[in-house]
PDB file of C-alpha atoms and ligand atoms in Angstrom:
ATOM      1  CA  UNK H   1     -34.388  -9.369  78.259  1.00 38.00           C
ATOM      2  CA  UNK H   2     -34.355 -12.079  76.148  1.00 46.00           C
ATOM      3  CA  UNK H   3     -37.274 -14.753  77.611  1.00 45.00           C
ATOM      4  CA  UNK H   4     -35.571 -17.708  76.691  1.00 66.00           C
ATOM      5  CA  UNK H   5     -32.621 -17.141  79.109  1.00 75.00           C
ATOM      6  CA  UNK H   6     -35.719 -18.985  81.120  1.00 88.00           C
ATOM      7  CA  UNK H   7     -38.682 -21.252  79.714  1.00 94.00           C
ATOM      8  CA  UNK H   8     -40.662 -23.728  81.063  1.00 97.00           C
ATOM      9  CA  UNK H   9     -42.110 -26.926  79.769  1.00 97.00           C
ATOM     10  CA  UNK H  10     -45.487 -27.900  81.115  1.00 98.00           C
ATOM     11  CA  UNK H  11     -46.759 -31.474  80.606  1.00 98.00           C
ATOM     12  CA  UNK H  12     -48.548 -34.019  81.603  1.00 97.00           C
ATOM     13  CA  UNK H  13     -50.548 -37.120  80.785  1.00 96.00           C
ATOM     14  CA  UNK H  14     -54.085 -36.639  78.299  1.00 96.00           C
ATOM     15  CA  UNK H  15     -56.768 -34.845  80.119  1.00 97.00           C
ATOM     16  CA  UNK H  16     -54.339 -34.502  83.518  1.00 98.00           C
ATOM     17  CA  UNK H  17     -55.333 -30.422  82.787  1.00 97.00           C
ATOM     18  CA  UNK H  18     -52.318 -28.955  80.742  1.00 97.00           C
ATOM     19  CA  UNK H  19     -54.848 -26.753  79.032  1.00 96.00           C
ATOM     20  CA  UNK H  20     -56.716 -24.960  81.858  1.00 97.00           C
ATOM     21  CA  UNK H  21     -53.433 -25.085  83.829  1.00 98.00           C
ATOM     22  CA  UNK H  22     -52.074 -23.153  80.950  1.00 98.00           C
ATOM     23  CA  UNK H  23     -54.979 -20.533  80.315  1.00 97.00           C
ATOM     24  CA  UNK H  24     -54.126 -19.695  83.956  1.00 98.00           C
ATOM     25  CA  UNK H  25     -50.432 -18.862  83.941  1.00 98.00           C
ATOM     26  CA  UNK H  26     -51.467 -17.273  80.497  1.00 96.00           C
ATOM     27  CA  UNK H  27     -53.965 -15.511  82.493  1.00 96.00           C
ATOM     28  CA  UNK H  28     -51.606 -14.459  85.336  1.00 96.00           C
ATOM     29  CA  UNK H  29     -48.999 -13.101  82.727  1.00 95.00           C
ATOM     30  CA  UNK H  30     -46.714 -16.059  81.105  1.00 96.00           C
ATOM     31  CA  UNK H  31     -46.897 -16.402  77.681  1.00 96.00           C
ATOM     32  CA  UNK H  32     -47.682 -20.132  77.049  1.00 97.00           C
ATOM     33  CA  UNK H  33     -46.627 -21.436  73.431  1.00 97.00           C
ATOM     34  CA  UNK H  34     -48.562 -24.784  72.616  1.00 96.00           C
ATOM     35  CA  UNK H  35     -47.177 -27.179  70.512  1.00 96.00           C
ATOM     36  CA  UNK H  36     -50.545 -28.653  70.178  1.00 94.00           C
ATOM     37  CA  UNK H  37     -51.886 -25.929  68.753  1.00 95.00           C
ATOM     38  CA  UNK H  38     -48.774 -25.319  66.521  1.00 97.00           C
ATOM     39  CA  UNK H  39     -49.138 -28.817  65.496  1.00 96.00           C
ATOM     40  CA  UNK H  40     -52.645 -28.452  64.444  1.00 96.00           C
ATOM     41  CA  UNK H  41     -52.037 -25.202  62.582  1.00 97.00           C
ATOM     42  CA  UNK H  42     -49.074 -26.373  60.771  1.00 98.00           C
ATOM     43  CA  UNK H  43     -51.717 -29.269  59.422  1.00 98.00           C
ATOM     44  CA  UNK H  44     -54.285 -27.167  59.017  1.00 98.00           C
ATOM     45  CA  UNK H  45     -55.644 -26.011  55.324  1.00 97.00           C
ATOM     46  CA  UNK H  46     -52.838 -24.131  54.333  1.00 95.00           C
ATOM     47  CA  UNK H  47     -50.867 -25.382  57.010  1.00 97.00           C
ATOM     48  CA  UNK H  48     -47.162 -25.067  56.077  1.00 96.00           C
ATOM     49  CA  UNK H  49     -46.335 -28.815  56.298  1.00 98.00           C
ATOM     50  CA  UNK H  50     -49.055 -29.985  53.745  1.00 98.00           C
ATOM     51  CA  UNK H  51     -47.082 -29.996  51.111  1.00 97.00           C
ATOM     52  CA  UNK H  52     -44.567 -32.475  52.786  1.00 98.00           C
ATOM     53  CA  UNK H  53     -47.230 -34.383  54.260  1.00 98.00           C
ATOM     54  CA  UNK H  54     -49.118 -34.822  51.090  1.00 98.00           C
ATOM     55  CA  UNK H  55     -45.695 -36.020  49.515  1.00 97.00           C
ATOM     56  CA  UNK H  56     -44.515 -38.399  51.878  1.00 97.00           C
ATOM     57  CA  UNK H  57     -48.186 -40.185  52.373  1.00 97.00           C
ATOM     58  CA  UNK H  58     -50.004 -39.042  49.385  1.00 97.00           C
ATOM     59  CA  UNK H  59     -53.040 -36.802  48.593  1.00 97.00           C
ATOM     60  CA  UNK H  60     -55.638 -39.170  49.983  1.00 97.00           C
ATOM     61  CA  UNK H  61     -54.069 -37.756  53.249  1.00 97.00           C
ATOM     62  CA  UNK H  62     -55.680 -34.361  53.095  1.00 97.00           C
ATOM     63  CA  UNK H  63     -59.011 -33.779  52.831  1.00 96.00           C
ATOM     64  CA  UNK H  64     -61.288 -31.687  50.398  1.00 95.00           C
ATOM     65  CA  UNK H  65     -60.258 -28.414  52.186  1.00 96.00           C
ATOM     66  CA  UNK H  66     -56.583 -29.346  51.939  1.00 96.00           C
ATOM     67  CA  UNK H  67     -56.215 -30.029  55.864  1.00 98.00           C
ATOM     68  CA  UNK H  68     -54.685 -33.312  57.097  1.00 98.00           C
ATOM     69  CA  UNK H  69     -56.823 -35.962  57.355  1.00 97.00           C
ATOM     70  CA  UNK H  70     -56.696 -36.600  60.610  1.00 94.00           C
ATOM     71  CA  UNK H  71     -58.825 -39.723  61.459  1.00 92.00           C
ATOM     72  CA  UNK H  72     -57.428 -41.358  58.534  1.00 96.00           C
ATOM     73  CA  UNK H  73     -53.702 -40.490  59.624  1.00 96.00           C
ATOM     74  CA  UNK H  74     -54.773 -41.351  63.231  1.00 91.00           C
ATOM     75  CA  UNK H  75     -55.990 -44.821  61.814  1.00 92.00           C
ATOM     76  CA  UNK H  76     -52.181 -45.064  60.046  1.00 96.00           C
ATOM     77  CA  UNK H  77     -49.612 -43.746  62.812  1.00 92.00           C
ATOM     78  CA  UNK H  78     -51.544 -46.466  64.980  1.00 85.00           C
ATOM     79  CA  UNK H  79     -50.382 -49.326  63.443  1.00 89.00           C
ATOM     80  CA  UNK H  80     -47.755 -48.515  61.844  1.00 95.00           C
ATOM     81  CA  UNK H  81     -44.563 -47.237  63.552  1.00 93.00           C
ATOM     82  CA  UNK H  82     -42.695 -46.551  60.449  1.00 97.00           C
ATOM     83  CA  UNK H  83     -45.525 -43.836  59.066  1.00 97.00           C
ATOM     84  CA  UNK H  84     -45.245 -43.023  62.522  1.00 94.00           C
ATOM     85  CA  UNK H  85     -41.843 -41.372  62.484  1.00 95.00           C
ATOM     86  CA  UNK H  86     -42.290 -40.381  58.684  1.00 97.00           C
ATOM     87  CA  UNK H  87     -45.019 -38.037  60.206  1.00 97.00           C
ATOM     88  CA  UNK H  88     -42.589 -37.018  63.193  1.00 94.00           C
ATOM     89  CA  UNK H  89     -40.044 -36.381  60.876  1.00 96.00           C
ATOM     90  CA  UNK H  90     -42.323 -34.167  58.808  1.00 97.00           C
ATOM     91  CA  UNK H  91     -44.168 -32.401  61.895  1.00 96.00           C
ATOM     92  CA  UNK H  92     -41.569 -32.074  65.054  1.00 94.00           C
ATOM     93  CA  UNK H  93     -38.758 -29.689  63.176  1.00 95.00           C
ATOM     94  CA  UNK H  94     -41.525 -27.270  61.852  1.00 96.00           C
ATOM     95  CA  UNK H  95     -43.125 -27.287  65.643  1.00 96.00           C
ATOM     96  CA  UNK H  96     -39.923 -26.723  66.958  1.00 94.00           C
ATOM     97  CA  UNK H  97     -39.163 -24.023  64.595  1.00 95.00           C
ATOM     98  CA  UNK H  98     -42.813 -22.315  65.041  1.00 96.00           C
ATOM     99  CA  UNK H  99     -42.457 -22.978  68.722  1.00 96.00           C
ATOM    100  CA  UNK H 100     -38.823 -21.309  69.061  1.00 94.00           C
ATOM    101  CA  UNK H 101     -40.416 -18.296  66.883  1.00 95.00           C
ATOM    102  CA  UNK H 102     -43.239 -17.524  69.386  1.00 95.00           C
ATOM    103  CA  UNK H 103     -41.362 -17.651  72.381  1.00 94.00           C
ATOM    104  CA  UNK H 104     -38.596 -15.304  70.693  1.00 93.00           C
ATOM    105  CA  UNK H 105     -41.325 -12.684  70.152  1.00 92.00           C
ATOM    106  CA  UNK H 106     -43.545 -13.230  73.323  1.00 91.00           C
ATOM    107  CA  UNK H 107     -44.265 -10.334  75.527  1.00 88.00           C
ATOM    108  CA  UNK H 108     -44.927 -11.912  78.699  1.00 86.00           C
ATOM    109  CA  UNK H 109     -42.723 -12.143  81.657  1.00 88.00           C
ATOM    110  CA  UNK H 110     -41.321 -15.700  80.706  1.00 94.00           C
ATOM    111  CA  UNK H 111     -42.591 -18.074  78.521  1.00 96.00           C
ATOM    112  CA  UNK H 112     -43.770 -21.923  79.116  1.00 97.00           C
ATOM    113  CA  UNK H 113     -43.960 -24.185  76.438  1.00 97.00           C
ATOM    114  CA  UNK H 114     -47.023 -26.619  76.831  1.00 97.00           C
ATOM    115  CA  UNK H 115     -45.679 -29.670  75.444  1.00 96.00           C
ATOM    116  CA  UNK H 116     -47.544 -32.871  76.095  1.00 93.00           C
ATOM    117  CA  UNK H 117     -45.147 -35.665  75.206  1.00 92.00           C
ATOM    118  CA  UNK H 118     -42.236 -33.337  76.515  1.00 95.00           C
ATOM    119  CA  UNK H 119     -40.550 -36.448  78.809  1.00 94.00           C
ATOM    120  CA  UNK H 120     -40.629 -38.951  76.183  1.00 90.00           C
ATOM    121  CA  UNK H 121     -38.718 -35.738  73.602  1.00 86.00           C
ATOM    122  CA  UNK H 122     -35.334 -35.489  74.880  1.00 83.00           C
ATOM    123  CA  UNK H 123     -34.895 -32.594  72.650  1.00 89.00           C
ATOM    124  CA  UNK H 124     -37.846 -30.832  74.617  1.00 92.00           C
ATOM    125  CA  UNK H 125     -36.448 -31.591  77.614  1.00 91.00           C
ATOM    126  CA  UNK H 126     -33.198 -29.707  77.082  1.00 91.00           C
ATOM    127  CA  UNK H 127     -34.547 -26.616  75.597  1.00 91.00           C
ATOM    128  CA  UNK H 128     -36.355 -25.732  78.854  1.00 95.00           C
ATOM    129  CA  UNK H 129     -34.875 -24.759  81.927  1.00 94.00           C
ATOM    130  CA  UNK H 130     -37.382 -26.535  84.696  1.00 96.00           C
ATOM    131  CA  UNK H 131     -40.277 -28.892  84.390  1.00 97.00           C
ATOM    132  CA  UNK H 132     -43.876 -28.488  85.615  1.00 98.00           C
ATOM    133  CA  UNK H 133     -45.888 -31.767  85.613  1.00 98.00           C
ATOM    134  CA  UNK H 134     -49.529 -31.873  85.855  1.00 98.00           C
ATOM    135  CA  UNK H 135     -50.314 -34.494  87.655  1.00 98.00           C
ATOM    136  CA  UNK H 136     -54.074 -36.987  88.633  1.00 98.00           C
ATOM    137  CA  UNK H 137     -54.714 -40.237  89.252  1.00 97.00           C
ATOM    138  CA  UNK H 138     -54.989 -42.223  86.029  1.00 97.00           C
ATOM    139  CA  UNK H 139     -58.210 -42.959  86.682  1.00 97.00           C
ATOM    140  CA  UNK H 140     -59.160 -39.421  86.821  1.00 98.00           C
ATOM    141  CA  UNK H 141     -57.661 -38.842  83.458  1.00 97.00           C
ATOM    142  CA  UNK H 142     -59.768 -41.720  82.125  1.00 97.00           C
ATOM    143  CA  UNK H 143     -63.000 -40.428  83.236  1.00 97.00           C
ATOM    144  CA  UNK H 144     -61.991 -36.771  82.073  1.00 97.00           C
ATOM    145  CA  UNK H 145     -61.004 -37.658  78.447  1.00 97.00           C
ATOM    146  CA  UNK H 146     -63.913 -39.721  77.978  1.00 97.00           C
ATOM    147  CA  UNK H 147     -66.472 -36.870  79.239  1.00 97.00           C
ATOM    148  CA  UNK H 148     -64.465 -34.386  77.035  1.00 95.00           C
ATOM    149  CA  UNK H 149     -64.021 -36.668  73.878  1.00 94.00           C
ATOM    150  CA  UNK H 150     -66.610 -39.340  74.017  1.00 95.00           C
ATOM    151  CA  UNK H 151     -64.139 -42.131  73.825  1.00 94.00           C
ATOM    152  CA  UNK H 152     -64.363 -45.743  75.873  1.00 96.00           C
ATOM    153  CA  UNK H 153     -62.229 -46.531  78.168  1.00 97.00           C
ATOM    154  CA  UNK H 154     -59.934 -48.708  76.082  1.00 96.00           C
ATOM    155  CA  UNK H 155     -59.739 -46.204  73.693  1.00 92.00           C
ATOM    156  CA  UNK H 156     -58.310 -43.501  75.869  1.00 95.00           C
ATOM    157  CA  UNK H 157     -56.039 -46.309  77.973  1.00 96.00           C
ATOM    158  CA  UNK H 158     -54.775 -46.841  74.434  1.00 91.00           C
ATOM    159  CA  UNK H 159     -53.470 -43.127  73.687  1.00 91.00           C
ATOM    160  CA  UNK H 160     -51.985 -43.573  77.743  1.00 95.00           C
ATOM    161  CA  UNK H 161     -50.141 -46.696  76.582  1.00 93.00           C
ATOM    162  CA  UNK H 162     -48.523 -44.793  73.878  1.00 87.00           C
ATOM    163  CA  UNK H 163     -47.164 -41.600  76.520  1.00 92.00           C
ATOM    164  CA  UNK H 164     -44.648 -41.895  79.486  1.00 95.00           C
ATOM    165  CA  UNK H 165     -46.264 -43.412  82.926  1.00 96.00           C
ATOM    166  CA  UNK H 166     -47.785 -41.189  85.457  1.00 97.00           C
ATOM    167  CA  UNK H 167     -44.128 -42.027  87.655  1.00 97.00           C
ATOM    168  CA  UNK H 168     -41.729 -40.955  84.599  1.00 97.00           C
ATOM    169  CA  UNK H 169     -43.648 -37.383  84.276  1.00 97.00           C
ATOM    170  CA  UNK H 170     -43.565 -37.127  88.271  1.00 98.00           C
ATOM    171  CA  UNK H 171     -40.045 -37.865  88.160  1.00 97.00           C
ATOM    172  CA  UNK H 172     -38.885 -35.356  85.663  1.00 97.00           C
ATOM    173  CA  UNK H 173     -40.487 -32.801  87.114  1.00 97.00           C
ATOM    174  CA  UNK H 174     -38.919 -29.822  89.093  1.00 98.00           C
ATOM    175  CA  UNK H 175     -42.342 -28.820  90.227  1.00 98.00           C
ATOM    176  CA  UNK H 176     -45.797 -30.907  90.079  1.00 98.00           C
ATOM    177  CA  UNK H 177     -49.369 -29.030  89.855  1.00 98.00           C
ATOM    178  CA  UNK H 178     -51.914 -31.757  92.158  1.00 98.00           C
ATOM    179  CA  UNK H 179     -55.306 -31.448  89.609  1.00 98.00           C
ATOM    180  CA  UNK H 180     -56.485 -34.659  91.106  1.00 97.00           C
ATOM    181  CA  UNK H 181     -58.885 -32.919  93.037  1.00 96.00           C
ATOM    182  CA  UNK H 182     -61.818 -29.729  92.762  1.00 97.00           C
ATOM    183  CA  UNK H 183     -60.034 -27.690  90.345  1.00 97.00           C
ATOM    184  CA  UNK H 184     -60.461 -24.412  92.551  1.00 97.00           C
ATOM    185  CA  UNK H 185     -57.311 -26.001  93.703  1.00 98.00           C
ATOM    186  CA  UNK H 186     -55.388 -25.132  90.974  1.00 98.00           C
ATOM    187  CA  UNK H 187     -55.376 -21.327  91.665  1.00 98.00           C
ATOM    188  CA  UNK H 188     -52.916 -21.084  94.879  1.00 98.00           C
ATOM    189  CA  UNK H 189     -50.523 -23.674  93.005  1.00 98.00           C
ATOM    190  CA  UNK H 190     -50.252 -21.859  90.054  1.00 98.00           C
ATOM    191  CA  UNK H 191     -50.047 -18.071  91.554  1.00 98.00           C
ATOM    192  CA  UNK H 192     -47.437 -19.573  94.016  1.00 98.00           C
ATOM    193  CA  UNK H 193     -45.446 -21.288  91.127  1.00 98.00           C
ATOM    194  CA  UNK H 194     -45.749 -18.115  88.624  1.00 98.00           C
ATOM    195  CA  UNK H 195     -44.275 -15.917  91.736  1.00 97.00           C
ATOM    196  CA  UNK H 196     -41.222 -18.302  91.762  1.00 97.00           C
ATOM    197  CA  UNK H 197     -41.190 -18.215  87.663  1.00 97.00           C
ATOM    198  CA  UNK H 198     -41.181 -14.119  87.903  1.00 95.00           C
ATOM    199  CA  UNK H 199     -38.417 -14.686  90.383  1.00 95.00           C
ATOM    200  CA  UNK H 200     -36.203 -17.061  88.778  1.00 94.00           C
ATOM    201  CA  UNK H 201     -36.986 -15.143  85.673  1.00 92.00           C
ATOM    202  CA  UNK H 202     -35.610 -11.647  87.156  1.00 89.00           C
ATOM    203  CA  UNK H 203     -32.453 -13.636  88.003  1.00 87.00           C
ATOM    204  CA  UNK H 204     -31.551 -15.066  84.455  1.00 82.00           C
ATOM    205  CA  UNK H 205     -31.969 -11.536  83.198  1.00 77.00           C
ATOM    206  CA  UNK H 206     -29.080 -10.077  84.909  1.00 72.00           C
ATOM    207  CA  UNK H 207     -27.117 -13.840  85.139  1.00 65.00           C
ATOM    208  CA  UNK H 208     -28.214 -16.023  81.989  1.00 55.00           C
ATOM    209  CA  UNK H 209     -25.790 -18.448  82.886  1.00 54.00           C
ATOM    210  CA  UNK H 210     -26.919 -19.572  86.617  1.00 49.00           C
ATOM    211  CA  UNK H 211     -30.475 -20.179  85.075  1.00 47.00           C
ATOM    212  CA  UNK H 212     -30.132 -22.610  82.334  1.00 46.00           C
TER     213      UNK H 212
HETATM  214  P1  ADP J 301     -55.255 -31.760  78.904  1.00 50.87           P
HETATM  215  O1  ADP J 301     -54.966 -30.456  78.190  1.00 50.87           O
HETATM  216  O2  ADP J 301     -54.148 -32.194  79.807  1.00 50.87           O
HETATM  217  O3  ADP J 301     -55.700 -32.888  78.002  1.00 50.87           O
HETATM  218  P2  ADP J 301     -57.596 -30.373  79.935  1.00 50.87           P
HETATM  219  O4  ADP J 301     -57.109 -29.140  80.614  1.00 50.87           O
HETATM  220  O5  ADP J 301     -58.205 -30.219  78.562  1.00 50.87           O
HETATM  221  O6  ADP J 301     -56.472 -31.506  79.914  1.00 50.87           O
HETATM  222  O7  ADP J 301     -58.619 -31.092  80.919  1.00 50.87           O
HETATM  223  C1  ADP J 301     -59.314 -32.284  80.516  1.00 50.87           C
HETATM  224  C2  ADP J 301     -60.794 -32.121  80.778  1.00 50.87           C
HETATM  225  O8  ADP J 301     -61.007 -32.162  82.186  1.00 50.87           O
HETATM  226  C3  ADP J 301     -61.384 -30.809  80.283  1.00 50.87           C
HETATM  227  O9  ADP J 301     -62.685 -31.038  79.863  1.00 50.87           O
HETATM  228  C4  ADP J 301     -61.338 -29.927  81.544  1.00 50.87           C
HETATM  229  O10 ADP J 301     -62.339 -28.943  81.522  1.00 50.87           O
HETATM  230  C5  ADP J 301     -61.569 -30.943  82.660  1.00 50.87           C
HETATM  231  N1  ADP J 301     -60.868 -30.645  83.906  1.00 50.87           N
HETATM  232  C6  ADP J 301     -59.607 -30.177  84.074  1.00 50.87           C
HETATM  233  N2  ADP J 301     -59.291 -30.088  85.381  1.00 50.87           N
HETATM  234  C7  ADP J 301     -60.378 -30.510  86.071  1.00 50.87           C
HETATM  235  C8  ADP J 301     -60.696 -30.671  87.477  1.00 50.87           C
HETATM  236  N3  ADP J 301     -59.799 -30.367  88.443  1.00 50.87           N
HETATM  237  N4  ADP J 301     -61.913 -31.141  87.806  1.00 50.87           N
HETATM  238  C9  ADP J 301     -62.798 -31.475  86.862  1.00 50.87           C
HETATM  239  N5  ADP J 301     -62.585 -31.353  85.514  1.00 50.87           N
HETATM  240  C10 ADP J 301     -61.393 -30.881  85.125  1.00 50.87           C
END
């Protein structure tokens, strides 16, 4: 069976719990392809869009290992929405690419592509069959991102300001995963959404067509 006759894209908002929501589907059986961590690797020393990146913005852009610089491209992206899609330009084809790649050799009963700005990418959004948000209260996600990160408040309400609202992910979503609460909640939602994936997933192997 091929496993893209079914795939699902997980997202949600910064520190709304994409990641452990992912280790546990991984955990149960999916095979979860990251973009995240594609990104990173692809920018990485190395990384197979260095050479592109390092053209377009110059070598001041990687750092003495060869990697991206990333607070220094962080600084540039920020205020500047032209370098901005430069670096989208460079990046999102080659994550694509890498991400298609994975799931094509994955071994798990169907795949879910973690994607965290997958509502605001409409190309995202068609590639995957059904949406699972993560969803929390934005507050929640403040006081989670600056624990994990050490940033201030404004500085994480500034990365929300650049991603969809807390309503647009809830309304794309086919199914939503509550982590506004303990997260020993998070087990029965996932086990009794990964039941429904194996299902759905049985189905498009013998019928493709009523999946998509
Ligand atoms: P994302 O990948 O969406 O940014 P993470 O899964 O990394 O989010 O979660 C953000 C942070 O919050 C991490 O440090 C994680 O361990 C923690 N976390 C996730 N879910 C919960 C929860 N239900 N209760 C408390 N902390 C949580």
């Amino acid at each position: 069976m091929s496993p893209l006759n079914f795939a699902i894209g997980l997202t949600g908002g910064i520190g709304s719990g994409k990641t452990t929501v992912a280790d546990q589907f991984a955990a149960l059986g999916a095979s979860v392809v990251d973009t995240d961590q594609i990104a990173h690797s692809l920018t990485t020393a190395g990384g197979s869009a260095m050479p592109a990146i390092i053209a377009a913005f110059g070598a001041e852009f990687a750092d003495a290992s060869g990697a991206m610089d990333r607070a220094r491209m962080r600084q540039l992206v920020f205020s500047d929405a032209g370098a901005k899609q430069r670096l989208e330009a460079i990046l999102h084809p080659r994550i694509r690419d890498a991400a298609l790649a994975a799931a094509a050799t994955a071994s798990g009963n169907y795949v879910i592509f973690a994607v965290p700005l997958l509502v605001e990418s409409g190309t995202w959004r068609q590639r995957v069959s059904r949406i699972v948000t993560v969803d929390c209260p934005e507050s929640v996600q403040i006081a989670r991102v600056m624990a994990r990160n050490g940033l201030t408040e404004q500085q994480v309400r500034a990365i929300m300001a650049n991603q969809a609202s807390r309503q647009q992910r809830l309304d794309a979503a086919d199914d939503v995963i509550d982590n506004g609460g303990d997260v020993t909640a998070l087990a029965p939602q996932i086990a009794r959404l990964h039941d429904l994936y194996l299902a759905i997933s049985k189905r498009s192997a013998t019928n493709p067509a009523q999946c998509l």
